[in-house]
Amino acid sequence: MFDKLTGNGNGNKMNMRIHVLEQILSSIETDGSSARVNSLRQVIRRNKADMADDAGKSLDLMRRIFQNEITKELQQIMDRHIRTTFSPAIENLKKNGHVVDQDVINDLYTSILDAAKTPFMRDRTSTMNRDRLNSEKSVKRGYESDESDVSILSQSSEVKRRRGRPRKDEEISLDLSPLTLHEVLKWCPERHLLSTRYIPAAKVAALLSIPVAVFFSKYPRMFRYSCDEEDRAMLMEEKKLSRSAGRCYLMVMDDVTELLGRSPDLEFGAFTLNEHILLKMRSRTAPVFERLKARLPPSAYTFNQ
């Protein structure tokens, strides 16, 4: 999505973040006085007013433009250390019967990058994260209180919501708008392979400076998988997920790219899943897929979506 960022970043009208936020605001049916609408308006005003208004933000915009090139250079540096610094240890491990495949190397790369951040981290980072969490509290309670993995599909932006916690009996059938074959196939269990890449929904929402709940209210049919405690523990052990409060939703990276365009920031944070989590994901997704297929009109199968 940052391919569309041009100029010096000072209020550029081509900025996709503002465009997506304004689309979300216009799609919410309300009298204009709800807390969600007011919060979203504040986010839009802050994005328009605060874009590149200091040295740090200006440099960060420049960093996003060149992130792909920087990432490639970092890759070259780490590859060189694998060939030199770590080569004797790798050969010794192989001689002793250990498997040193690309997954092991990728874990090593992740550890190197995590350790490299330490000298540059300041209190400013924790302050920014705290502010972001506070901004999410007003809208995410309803979504986190529903234990269903597919509850977000019943929270269509076209259905007016009462304030407070969502009812447990709200099902996918509440979203009565027509489905397309393309939307239904997003929930096909067979698309989840060892090579499929995923990204936490929190990172996608953070890129747009909106809460996760607002993102899913705008795109309620986007596939997402709600991680349980076992999933979170595995992903944290594999250093693919950081410890954070609230529920963790995983989205398919290809779906995000299709919606928002290519983003080097998100590409760098994408990861694959182990077979155990994939089996659980397919199992939970299968009944949803069958229910969605049953709602498709016969004519949907005669077109290439």
PDB file of C-alpha atoms in Angstrom:
ATOM      1  CA  MET A   1       0.000   0.000   0.000  1.00  0.00           C
ATOM      2  CA  PHE A   2       2.938   2.308   0.513  1.00  0.00           C
ATOM      3  CA  ASP A   3       3.697   2.147  -3.204  1.00  0.00           C
ATOM      4  CA  LYS A   4       1.120   4.931  -3.445  1.00  0.00           C
ATOM      5  CA  LEU A   5       2.941   7.236  -1.050  1.00  0.00           C
ATOM      6  CA  THR A   6       4.591  10.034  -2.969  1.00  0.00           C
ATOM      7  CA  GLY A   7       5.911  13.495  -2.230  1.00  0.00           C
ATOM      8  CA  ASN A   8       7.236  14.519   1.165  1.00  0.00           C
ATOM      9  CA  GLY A   9       4.467  12.916   3.174  1.00  0.00           C
ATOM     10  CA  ASN A  10       2.983  16.213   4.412  1.00  0.00           C
ATOM     11  CA  GLY A  11      -0.754  15.624   4.022  1.00  0.00           C
ATOM     12  CA  ASN A  12      -0.468  13.705   0.751  1.00  0.00           C
ATOM     13  CA  LYS A  13      -3.974  13.030  -0.603  1.00  0.00           C
ATOM     14  CA  MET A  14      -2.888   9.720  -2.121  1.00  0.00           C
ATOM     15  CA  ASN A  15      -2.247   8.230   1.295  1.00  0.00           C
ATOM     16  CA  MET A  16      -4.143   4.940   1.423  1.00  0.00           C
ATOM     17  CA  ARG A  17      -4.395   5.002   5.207  1.00  0.00           C
ATOM     18  CA  ILE A  18      -6.605   8.108   5.171  1.00  0.00           C
ATOM     19  CA  HIS A  19      -8.590   6.653   2.279  1.00  0.00           C
ATOM     20  CA  VAL A  20      -9.344   3.398   4.138  1.00  0.00           C
ATOM     21  CA  LEU A  21     -10.216   5.235   7.361  1.00  0.00           C
ATOM     22  CA  GLU A  22     -12.650   7.540   5.568  1.00  0.00           C
ATOM     23  CA  GLN A  23     -14.245   4.532   3.842  1.00  0.00           C
ATOM     24  CA  ILE A  24     -14.773   2.883   7.211  1.00  0.00           C
ATOM     25  CA  LEU A  25     -16.314   6.068   8.635  1.00  0.00           C
ATOM     26  CA  SER A  26     -18.695   6.472   5.696  1.00  0.00           C
ATOM     27  CA  SER A  27     -19.844   2.840   5.955  1.00  0.00           C
ATOM     28  CA  ILE A  28     -20.950   3.057   9.605  1.00  0.00           C
ATOM     29  CA  GLU A  29     -24.701   3.613   9.882  1.00  0.00           C
ATOM     30  CA  THR A  30     -25.196   5.989  12.788  1.00  0.00           C
ATOM     31  CA  ASP A  31     -26.506   9.397  13.703  1.00  0.00           C
ATOM     32  CA  GLY A  32     -22.945  10.633  13.987  1.00  0.00           C
ATOM     33  CA  SER A  33     -22.818  10.771  17.775  1.00  0.00           C
ATOM     34  CA  SER A  34     -21.675   7.263  18.706  1.00  0.00           C
ATOM     35  CA  ALA A  35     -18.422   6.707  20.553  1.00  0.00           C
ATOM     36  CA  ARG A  36     -17.043   4.621  17.683  1.00  0.00           C
ATOM     37  CA  VAL A  37     -17.711   7.356  15.107  1.00  0.00           C
ATOM     38  CA  ASN A  38     -16.211  10.063  17.311  1.00  0.00           C
ATOM     39  CA  SER A  39     -13.164   7.898  17.986  1.00  0.00           C
ATOM     40  CA  LEU A  40     -12.714   7.191  14.285  1.00  0.00           C
ATOM     41  CA  ARG A  41     -13.034  10.876  13.415  1.00  0.00           C
ATOM     42  CA  GLN A  42     -10.338  11.684  15.940  1.00  0.00           C
ATOM     43  CA  VAL A  43      -8.067   9.066  14.368  1.00  0.00           C
ATOM     44  CA  ILE A  44      -8.628  10.577  10.907  1.00  0.00           C
ATOM     45  CA  ARG A  45      -7.979  14.118  12.151  1.00  0.00           C
ATOM     46  CA  ARG A  46      -4.851  12.977  13.948  1.00  0.00           C
ATOM     47  CA  ASN A  47      -3.581  11.192  10.842  1.00  0.00           C
ATOM     48  CA  LYS A  48      -4.234  14.225   8.647  1.00  0.00           C
ATOM     49  CA  ALA A  49      -2.819  16.729  11.105  1.00  0.00           C
ATOM     50  CA  ASP A  50       0.138  14.767  12.405  1.00  0.00           C
ATOM     51  CA  MET A  51       1.548  13.252   9.239  1.00  0.00           C
ATOM     52  CA  ALA A  52       5.227  14.033   9.001  1.00  0.00           C
ATOM     53  CA  ASP A  53       4.979  17.067  11.282  1.00  0.00           C
ATOM     54  CA  ASP A  54       8.283  16.332  13.003  1.00  0.00           C
ATOM     55  CA  ALA A  55      11.665  14.862  12.155  1.00  0.00           C
ATOM     56  CA  GLY A  56      10.872  11.395  13.482  1.00  0.00           C
ATOM     57  CA  LYS A  57       7.682  10.965  11.462  1.00  0.00           C
ATOM     58  CA  SER A  58       9.259  12.355   8.303  1.00  0.00           C
ATOM     59  CA  LEU A  59      12.164   9.935   8.601  1.00  0.00           C
ATOM     60  CA  ASP A  60       9.811   7.040   9.336  1.00  0.00           C
ATOM     61  CA  LEU A  61       7.898   7.752   6.120  1.00  0.00           C
ATOM     62  CA  MET A  62      11.195   7.670   4.257  1.00  0.00           C
ATOM     63  CA  ARG A  63      12.095   4.457   6.065  1.00  0.00           C
ATOM     64  CA  ARG A  64       8.895   2.778   4.857  1.00  0.00           C
ATOM     65  CA  ILE A  65       9.682   3.674   1.262  1.00  0.00           C
ATOM     66  CA  PHE A  66      13.146   2.124   1.459  1.00  0.00           C
ATOM     67  CA  GLN A  67      12.330  -0.684   3.920  1.00  0.00           C
ATOM     68  CA  ASN A  68      12.391  -3.371   1.256  1.00  0.00           C
ATOM     69  CA  GLU A  69      15.894  -2.382   0.172  1.00  0.00           C
ATOM     70  CA  ILE A  70      17.077  -2.159   3.786  1.00  0.00           C
ATOM     71  CA  THR A  71      15.639  -5.595   4.523  1.00  0.00           C
ATOM     72  CA  LYS A  72      17.512  -7.099   1.579  1.00  0.00           C
ATOM     73  CA  GLU A  73      20.791  -5.597   2.820  1.00  0.00           C
ATOM     74  CA  LEU A  74      20.184  -6.991   6.309  1.00  0.00           C
ATOM     75  CA  GLN A  75      19.502 -10.374   4.726  1.00  0.00           C
ATOM     76  CA  GLN A  76      22.848 -10.214   2.921  1.00  0.00           C
ATOM     77  CA  ILE A  77      24.677  -9.384   6.152  1.00  0.00           C
ATOM     78  CA  MET A  78      23.092 -12.285   8.029  1.00  0.00           C
ATOM     79  CA  ASP A  79      23.718 -14.658   5.115  1.00  0.00           C
ATOM     80  CA  ARG A  80      27.389 -13.701   5.220  1.00  0.00           C
ATOM     81  CA  HIS A  81      27.582 -14.485   8.936  1.00  0.00           C
ATOM     82  CA  ILE A  82      25.955 -17.872   8.280  1.00  0.00           C
ATOM     83  CA  ARG A  83      28.685 -18.642   5.738  1.00  0.00           C
ATOM     84  CA  THR A  84      31.484 -17.457   8.039  1.00  0.00           C
ATOM     85  CA  THR A  85      30.727 -17.006  11.748  1.00  0.00           C
ATOM     86  CA  PHE A  86      28.213 -19.838  12.128  1.00  0.00           C
ATOM     87  CA  SER A  87      29.546 -22.194   9.455  1.00  0.00           C
ATOM     88  CA  PRO A  88      31.788 -24.308  11.781  1.00  0.00           C
ATOM     89  CA  ALA A  89      28.961 -24.741  14.305  1.00  0.00           C
ATOM     90  CA  ILE A  90      26.485 -25.707  11.582  1.00  0.00           C
ATOM     91  CA  GLU A  91      28.853 -28.295  10.125  1.00  0.00           C
ATOM     92  CA  ASN A  92      29.487 -29.741  13.577  1.00  0.00           C
ATOM     93  CA  LEU A  93      25.754 -30.020  14.262  1.00  0.00           C
ATOM     94  CA  LYS A  94      25.192 -31.819  10.960  1.00  0.00           C
ATOM     95  CA  LYS A  95      28.010 -34.281  11.708  1.00  0.00           C
ATOM     96  CA  ASN A  96      26.337 -35.076  15.021  1.00  0.00           C
ATOM     97  CA  GLY A  97      23.074 -35.927  13.286  1.00  0.00           C
ATOM     98  CA  HIS A  98      21.187 -32.665  13.807  1.00  0.00           C
ATOM     99  CA  VAL A  99      19.023 -31.175  11.076  1.00  0.00           C
ATOM    100  CA  VAL A 100      19.912 -27.569  10.279  1.00  0.00           C
ATOM    101  CA  ASP A 101      17.274 -26.561   7.748  1.00  0.00           C
ATOM    102  CA  GLN A 102      15.965 -23.170   6.678  1.00  0.00           C
ATOM    103  CA  ASP A 103      13.497 -23.046   9.579  1.00  0.00           C
ATOM    104  CA  VAL A 104      16.390 -23.300  12.035  1.00  0.00           C
ATOM    105  CA  ILE A 105      18.282 -20.585  10.151  1.00  0.00           C
ATOM    106  CA  ASN A 106      15.188 -18.351  10.115  1.00  0.00           C
ATOM    107  CA  ASP A 107      14.817 -18.750  13.880  1.00  0.00           C
ATOM    108  CA  LEU A 108      18.451 -17.721  14.237  1.00  0.00           C
ATOM    109  CA  TYR A 109      17.853 -14.678  12.034  1.00  0.00           C
ATOM    110  CA  THR A 110      14.868 -13.691  14.169  1.00  0.00           C
ATOM    111  CA  SER A 111      16.946 -13.943  17.346  1.00  0.00           C
ATOM    112  CA  ILE A 112      19.684 -11.811  15.777  1.00  0.00           C
ATOM    113  CA  LEU A 113      17.204  -9.103  14.792  1.00  0.00           C
ATOM    114  CA  ASP A 114      15.494  -9.149  18.196  1.00  0.00           C
ATOM    115  CA  ALA A 115      18.822  -8.768  19.988  1.00  0.00           C
ATOM    116  CA  ALA A 116      19.892  -6.007  17.604  1.00  0.00           C
ATOM    117  CA  LYS A 117      16.916  -3.865  18.650  1.00  0.00           C
ATOM    118  CA  THR A 118      17.906  -3.694  22.312  1.00  0.00           C
ATOM    119  CA  PRO A 119      20.499  -0.865  22.116  1.00  0.00           C
ATOM    120  CA  PHE A 120      18.040   1.358  20.232  1.00  0.00           C
ATOM    121  CA  MET A 121      14.887   0.847  22.300  1.00  0.00           C
ATOM    122  CA  ARG A 122      13.666   3.720  24.460  1.00  0.00           C
ATOM    123  CA  ASP A 123      10.727   4.484  26.743  1.00  0.00           C
ATOM    124  CA  ARG A 124       9.019   6.162  23.784  1.00  0.00           C
ATOM    125  CA  THR A 125       8.188   2.747  22.344  1.00  0.00           C
ATOM    126  CA  SER A 126       6.339   1.555  25.423  1.00  0.00           C
ATOM    127  CA  THR A 127       4.464   4.865  25.598  1.00  0.00           C
ATOM    128  CA  MET A 128       3.278   4.501  22.004  1.00  0.00           C
ATOM    129  CA  ASN A 129       2.152   0.924  22.619  1.00  0.00           C
ATOM    130  CA  ARG A 130       0.272   1.967  25.758  1.00  0.00           C
ATOM    131  CA  ASP A 131      -1.538   4.746  23.884  1.00  0.00           C
ATOM    132  CA  ARG A 132      -2.495   2.322  21.143  1.00  0.00           C
ATOM    133  CA  LEU A 133      -3.914  -0.176  23.645  1.00  0.00           C
ATOM    134  CA  ASN A 134      -5.923   2.572  25.345  1.00  0.00           C
ATOM    135  CA  SER A 135      -7.425   3.624  22.015  1.00  0.00           C
ATOM    136  CA  GLU A 136      -8.633   0.058  21.387  1.00  0.00           C
ATOM    137  CA  LYS A 137     -10.394  -0.448  24.725  1.00  0.00           C
ATOM    138  CA  SER A 138     -13.542   1.477  23.828  1.00  0.00           C
ATOM    139  CA  VAL A 139     -14.444  -0.731  20.850  1.00  0.00           C
ATOM    140  CA  LYS A 140     -12.828  -4.121  21.206  1.00  0.00           C
ATOM    141  CA  ARG A 141     -14.647  -5.439  24.310  1.00  0.00           C
ATOM    142  CA  GLY A 142     -17.597  -6.726  22.323  1.00  0.00           C
ATOM    143  CA  TYR A 143     -15.420  -8.730  19.970  1.00  0.00           C
ATOM    144  CA  GLU A 144     -13.158 -10.156  22.659  1.00  0.00           C
ATOM    145  CA  SER A 145     -16.107 -11.254  24.785  1.00  0.00           C
ATOM    146  CA  ASP A 146     -17.418 -13.579  22.064  1.00  0.00           C
ATOM    147  CA  GLU A 147     -15.708 -16.959  22.260  1.00  0.00           C
ATOM    148  CA  SER A 148     -16.716 -18.009  18.734  1.00  0.00           C
ATOM    149  CA  ASP A 149     -13.915 -18.220  16.175  1.00  0.00           C
ATOM    150  CA  VAL A 150     -16.277 -16.938  13.496  1.00  0.00           C
ATOM    151  CA  SER A 151     -18.272 -14.406  15.495  1.00  0.00           C
ATOM    152  CA  ILE A 152     -16.867 -11.510  13.504  1.00  0.00           C
ATOM    153  CA  LEU A 153     -18.798 -12.699  10.451  1.00  0.00           C
ATOM    154  CA  SER A 154     -22.072 -12.005  12.215  1.00  0.00           C
ATOM    155  CA  GLN A 155     -20.962  -8.495  13.145  1.00  0.00           C
ATOM    156  CA  SER A 156     -21.741  -7.026   9.729  1.00  0.00           C
ATOM    157  CA  SER A 157     -21.281  -3.287   9.433  1.00  0.00           C
ATOM    158  CA  GLU A 158     -24.718  -3.205   7.793  1.00  0.00           C
ATOM    159  CA  VAL A 159     -26.407  -4.429  10.992  1.00  0.00           C
ATOM    160  CA  LYS A 160     -26.961  -1.825  13.680  1.00  0.00           C
ATOM    161  CA  ARG A 161     -25.511  -2.809  17.026  1.00  0.00           C
ATOM    162  CA  ARG A 162     -26.685  -2.098  20.551  1.00  0.00           C
ATOM    163  CA  ARG A 163     -24.146  -0.792  22.984  1.00  0.00           C
ATOM    164  CA  GLY A 164     -22.669  -3.310  25.362  1.00  0.00           C
ATOM    165  CA  ARG A 165     -21.578  -6.903  25.073  1.00  0.00           C
ATOM    166  CA  PRO A 166     -22.721  -8.928  22.033  1.00  0.00           C
ATOM    167  CA  ARG A 167     -25.190 -11.755  22.607  1.00  0.00           C
ATOM    168  CA  LYS A 168     -23.866 -15.312  22.516  1.00  0.00           C
ATOM    169  CA  ASP A 169     -26.639 -16.430  20.181  1.00  0.00           C
ATOM    170  CA  GLU A 170     -25.643 -14.088  17.369  1.00  0.00           C
ATOM    171  CA  GLU A 171     -24.617 -16.298  14.467  1.00  0.00           C
ATOM    172  CA  ILE A 172     -23.311 -15.841  10.980  1.00  0.00           C
ATOM    173  CA  SER A 173     -26.896 -15.928   9.656  1.00  0.00           C
ATOM    174  CA  LEU A 174     -27.436 -12.372  10.893  1.00  0.00           C
ATOM    175  CA  ASP A 175     -25.353 -11.139   7.960  1.00  0.00           C
ATOM    176  CA  LEU A 176     -27.992 -11.440   5.252  1.00  0.00           C
ATOM    177  CA  SER A 177     -26.211  -9.623   2.433  1.00  0.00           C
ATOM    178  CA  PRO A 178     -25.351 -11.796  -0.610  1.00  0.00           C
ATOM    179  CA  LEU A 179     -22.126 -13.785  -0.593  1.00  0.00           C
ATOM    180  CA  THR A 180     -19.797 -14.268  -3.542  1.00  0.00           C
ATOM    181  CA  LEU A 181     -17.870 -17.418  -4.357  1.00  0.00           C
ATOM    182  CA  HIS A 182     -14.643 -15.461  -3.953  1.00  0.00           C
ATOM    183  CA  GLU A 183     -15.579 -14.536  -0.360  1.00  0.00           C
ATOM    184  CA  VAL A 184     -16.603 -18.088   0.507  1.00  0.00           C
ATOM    185  CA  LEU A 185     -13.401 -19.615  -0.872  1.00  0.00           C
ATOM    186  CA  LYS A 186     -11.420 -17.496   1.582  1.00  0.00           C
ATOM    187  CA  TRP A 187     -12.698 -19.894   4.262  1.00  0.00           C
ATOM    188  CA  CYS A 188     -11.799 -23.102   2.411  1.00  0.00           C
ATOM    189  CA  PRO A 189      -9.753 -25.331   4.770  1.00  0.00           C
ATOM    190  CA  GLU A 190      -7.625 -26.638   1.893  1.00  0.00           C
ATOM    191  CA  ARG A 191      -5.934 -23.280   1.344  1.00  0.00           C
ATOM    192  CA  HIS A 192      -4.058 -23.538   4.650  1.00  0.00           C
ATOM    193  CA  LEU A 193      -0.724 -25.186   3.809  1.00  0.00           C
ATOM    194  CA  LEU A 194       2.718 -25.325   5.385  1.00  0.00           C
ATOM    195  CA  SER A 195       3.804 -22.699   2.848  1.00  0.00           C
ATOM    196  CA  THR A 196       0.900 -20.307   3.563  1.00  0.00           C
ATOM    197  CA  ARG A 197       1.991 -17.110   5.314  1.00  0.00           C
ATOM    198  CA  TYR A 198       0.002 -15.406   8.064  1.00  0.00           C
ATOM    199  CA  ILE A 199       0.071 -12.026   9.786  1.00  0.00           C
ATOM    200  CA  PRO A 200      -1.496 -10.968  13.122  1.00  0.00           C
ATOM    201  CA  ALA A 201      -4.560  -8.795  12.570  1.00  0.00           C
ATOM    202  CA  ALA A 202      -3.213  -6.395  15.194  1.00  0.00           C
ATOM    203  CA  LYS A 203      -0.300  -5.511  12.893  1.00  0.00           C
ATOM    204  CA  VAL A 204      -2.651  -4.837   9.983  1.00  0.00           C
ATOM    205  CA  ALA A 205      -4.880  -2.625  12.128  1.00  0.00           C
ATOM    206  CA  ALA A 206      -1.873  -0.832  13.627  1.00  0.00           C
ATOM    207  CA  LEU A 207      -0.654  -0.014  10.127  1.00  0.00           C
ATOM    208  CA  LEU A 208      -3.957   1.801   9.581  1.00  0.00           C
ATOM    209  CA  SER A 209      -3.920   3.313  13.100  1.00  0.00           C
ATOM    210  CA  ILE A 210      -7.291   1.772  13.958  1.00  0.00           C
ATOM    211  CA  PRO A 211      -8.411  -0.884  16.461  1.00  0.00           C
ATOM    212  CA  VAL A 212      -8.747  -4.470  15.285  1.00  0.00           C
ATOM    213  CA  ALA A 213     -12.492  -4.419  15.955  1.00  0.00           C
ATOM    214  CA  VAL A 214     -13.021  -1.445  13.651  1.00  0.00           C
ATOM    215  CA  PHE A 215     -11.049  -3.159  10.893  1.00  0.00           C
ATOM    216  CA  PHE A 216     -13.173  -6.316  11.094  1.00  0.00           C
ATOM    217  CA  SER A 217     -16.406  -4.316  11.279  1.00  0.00           C
ATOM    218  CA  LYS A 218     -15.484  -2.826   7.902  1.00  0.00           C
ATOM    219  CA  TYR A 219     -14.347  -6.165   6.433  1.00  0.00           C
ATOM    220  CA  PRO A 220     -16.433  -8.741   8.371  1.00  0.00           C
ATOM    221  CA  ARG A 221     -15.927 -11.542   5.829  1.00  0.00           C
ATOM    222  CA  MET A 222     -12.146 -11.465   5.835  1.00  0.00           C
ATOM    223  CA  PHE A 223     -10.768 -14.807   6.984  1.00  0.00           C
ATOM    224  CA  ARG A 224      -9.219 -14.779  10.426  1.00  0.00           C
ATOM    225  CA  TYR A 225      -8.289 -17.471  12.915  1.00  0.00           C
ATOM    226  CA  SER A 226      -8.575 -16.887  16.649  1.00  0.00           C
ATOM    227  CA  CYS A 227      -5.558 -18.353  18.434  1.00  0.00           C
ATOM    228  CA  ASP A 228      -6.162 -20.232  21.653  1.00  0.00           C
ATOM    229  CA  GLU A 229      -3.691 -20.364  24.525  1.00  0.00           C
ATOM    230  CA  GLU A 230      -1.885 -23.375  23.070  1.00  0.00           C
ATOM    231  CA  ASP A 231      -1.464 -21.639  19.713  1.00  0.00           C
ATOM    232  CA  ARG A 232      -0.152 -18.477  21.348  1.00  0.00           C
ATOM    233  CA  ALA A 233       2.333 -20.429  23.463  1.00  0.00           C
ATOM    234  CA  MET A 234       3.646 -22.273  20.397  1.00  0.00           C
ATOM    235  CA  LEU A 235       3.986 -19.118  18.328  1.00  0.00           C
ATOM    236  CA  MET A 236       5.748 -17.280  21.148  1.00  0.00           C
ATOM    237  CA  GLU A 237       8.105 -20.223  21.621  1.00  0.00           C
ATOM    238  CA  GLU A 238       8.852 -20.105  17.883  1.00  0.00           C
ATOM    239  CA  LYS A 239       9.406 -16.327  18.256  1.00  0.00           C
ATOM    240  CA  LYS A 240       6.734 -15.571  15.692  1.00  0.00           C
ATOM    241  CA  LEU A 241       4.396 -13.845  18.128  1.00  0.00           C
ATOM    242  CA  SER A 242       5.121 -11.409  20.937  1.00  0.00           C
ATOM    243  CA  ARG A 243       3.359 -11.497  24.292  1.00  0.00           C
ATOM    244  CA  SER A 244       0.396  -9.118  24.281  1.00  0.00           C
ATOM    245  CA  ALA A 245      -2.969  -8.643  25.962  1.00  0.00           C
ATOM    246  CA  GLY A 246      -6.260  -9.600  24.359  1.00  0.00           C
ATOM    247  CA  ARG A 247      -7.116 -12.144  21.707  1.00  0.00           C
ATOM    248  CA  CYS A 248      -4.850 -12.832  18.755  1.00  0.00           C
ATOM    249  CA  TYR A 249      -6.341 -13.172  15.277  1.00  0.00           C
ATOM    250  CA  LEU A 250      -4.271 -14.450  12.361  1.00  0.00           C
ATOM    251  CA  MET A 251      -5.019 -13.388   8.790  1.00  0.00           C
ATOM    252  CA  VAL A 252      -3.744 -14.858   5.529  1.00  0.00           C
ATOM    253  CA  MET A 253      -1.039 -12.576   4.151  1.00  0.00           C
ATOM    254  CA  ASP A 254      -2.313 -12.970   0.583  1.00  0.00           C
ATOM    255  CA  ASP A 255      -5.753 -11.717   1.678  1.00  0.00           C
ATOM    256  CA  VAL A 256      -4.216  -8.634   3.283  1.00  0.00           C
ATOM    257  CA  THR A 257      -2.124  -7.908   0.190  1.00  0.00           C
ATOM    258  CA  GLU A 258      -5.212  -8.284  -1.993  1.00  0.00           C
ATOM    259  CA  LEU A 259      -7.085  -5.754   0.151  1.00  0.00           C
ATOM    260  CA  LEU A 260      -4.446  -3.140   0.964  1.00  0.00           C
ATOM    261  CA  GLY A 261      -1.724  -3.698  -1.610  1.00  0.00           C
ATOM    262  CA  ARG A 262       1.852  -4.713  -0.969  1.00  0.00           C
ATOM    263  CA  SER A 263       3.411  -3.452   2.277  1.00  0.00           C
ATOM    264  CA  PRO A 264       7.073  -4.238   3.089  1.00  0.00           C
ATOM    265  CA  ASP A 265       6.337  -3.701   6.793  1.00  0.00           C
ATOM    266  CA  LEU A 266       3.734  -6.470   6.813  1.00  0.00           C
ATOM    267  CA  GLU A 267       5.704  -8.722   4.471  1.00  0.00           C
ATOM    268  CA  PHE A 268       8.612  -8.676   6.915  1.00  0.00           C
ATOM    269  CA  GLY A 269       6.336  -9.698   9.803  1.00  0.00           C
ATOM    270  CA  ALA A 270       4.563 -12.565   8.002  1.00  0.00           C
ATOM    271  CA  PHE A 271       5.268 -16.162   9.006  1.00  0.00           C
ATOM    272  CA  THR A 272       4.217 -19.765   8.345  1.00  0.00           C
ATOM    273  CA  LEU A 273       2.510 -22.085  10.841  1.00  0.00           C
ATOM    274  CA  ASN A 274       3.438 -25.516  12.106  1.00  0.00           C
ATOM    275  CA  GLU A 275       1.370 -28.549  11.146  1.00  0.00           C
ATOM    276  CA  HIS A 276      -0.347 -28.829  14.535  1.00  0.00           C
ATOM    277  CA  ILE A 277      -1.833 -25.325  14.352  1.00  0.00           C
ATOM    278  CA  LEU A 278      -2.737 -25.794  10.683  1.00  0.00           C
ATOM    279  CA  LEU A 279      -4.727 -28.945  11.498  1.00  0.00           C
ATOM    280  CA  LYS A 280      -6.673 -27.077  14.173  1.00  0.00           C
ATOM    281  CA  MET A 281      -7.251 -24.181  11.789  1.00  0.00           C
ATOM    282  CA  ARG A 282      -8.628 -26.492   9.085  1.00  0.00           C
ATOM    283  CA  SER A 283     -10.848 -28.262  11.606  1.00  0.00           C
ATOM    284  CA  ARG A 284     -12.366 -25.029  12.911  1.00  0.00           C
ATOM    285  CA  THR A 285     -12.737 -23.520   9.453  1.00  0.00           C
ATOM    286  CA  ALA A 286     -14.450 -26.521   7.814  1.00  0.00           C
ATOM    287  CA  PRO A 287     -17.931 -26.068   9.376  1.00  0.00           C
ATOM    288  CA  VAL A 288     -17.872 -22.343   8.628  1.00  0.00           C
ATOM    289  CA  PHE A 289     -16.964 -23.071   5.023  1.00  0.00           C
ATOM    290  CA  GLU A 290     -19.858 -25.532   4.697  1.00  0.00           C
ATOM    291  CA  ARG A 291     -22.369 -23.044   6.128  1.00  0.00           C
ATOM    292  CA  LEU A 292     -21.168 -20.324   3.783  1.00  0.00           C
ATOM    293  CA  LYS A 293     -21.318 -22.659   0.772  1.00  0.00           C
ATOM    294  CA  ALA A 294     -24.922 -23.512   1.618  1.00  0.00           C
ATOM    295  CA  ARG A 295     -25.836 -19.835   1.354  1.00  0.00           C
ATOM    296  CA  LEU A 296     -24.405 -19.406  -2.131  1.00  0.00           C
ATOM    297  CA  PRO A 297     -26.951 -19.145  -4.949  1.00  0.00           C
ATOM    298  CA  PRO A 298     -26.583 -21.763  -7.732  1.00  0.00           C
ATOM    299  CA  SER A 299     -25.592 -19.029 -10.164  1.00  0.00           C
ATOM    300  CA  ALA A 300     -22.446 -18.315  -8.131  1.00  0.00           C
ATOM    301  CA  TYR A 301     -20.835 -21.524  -9.388  1.00  0.00           C
ATOM    302  CA  THR A 302     -21.214 -20.541 -13.038  1.00  0.00           C
ATOM    303  CA  PHE A 303     -18.844 -17.589 -12.834  1.00  0.00           C
ATOM    304  CA  ASN A 304     -15.129 -17.286 -12.169  1.00  0.00           C
ATOM    305  CA  GLN A 305     -14.980 -15.010  -9.162  1.00  0.00           C
TER     306      GLN A 305
END
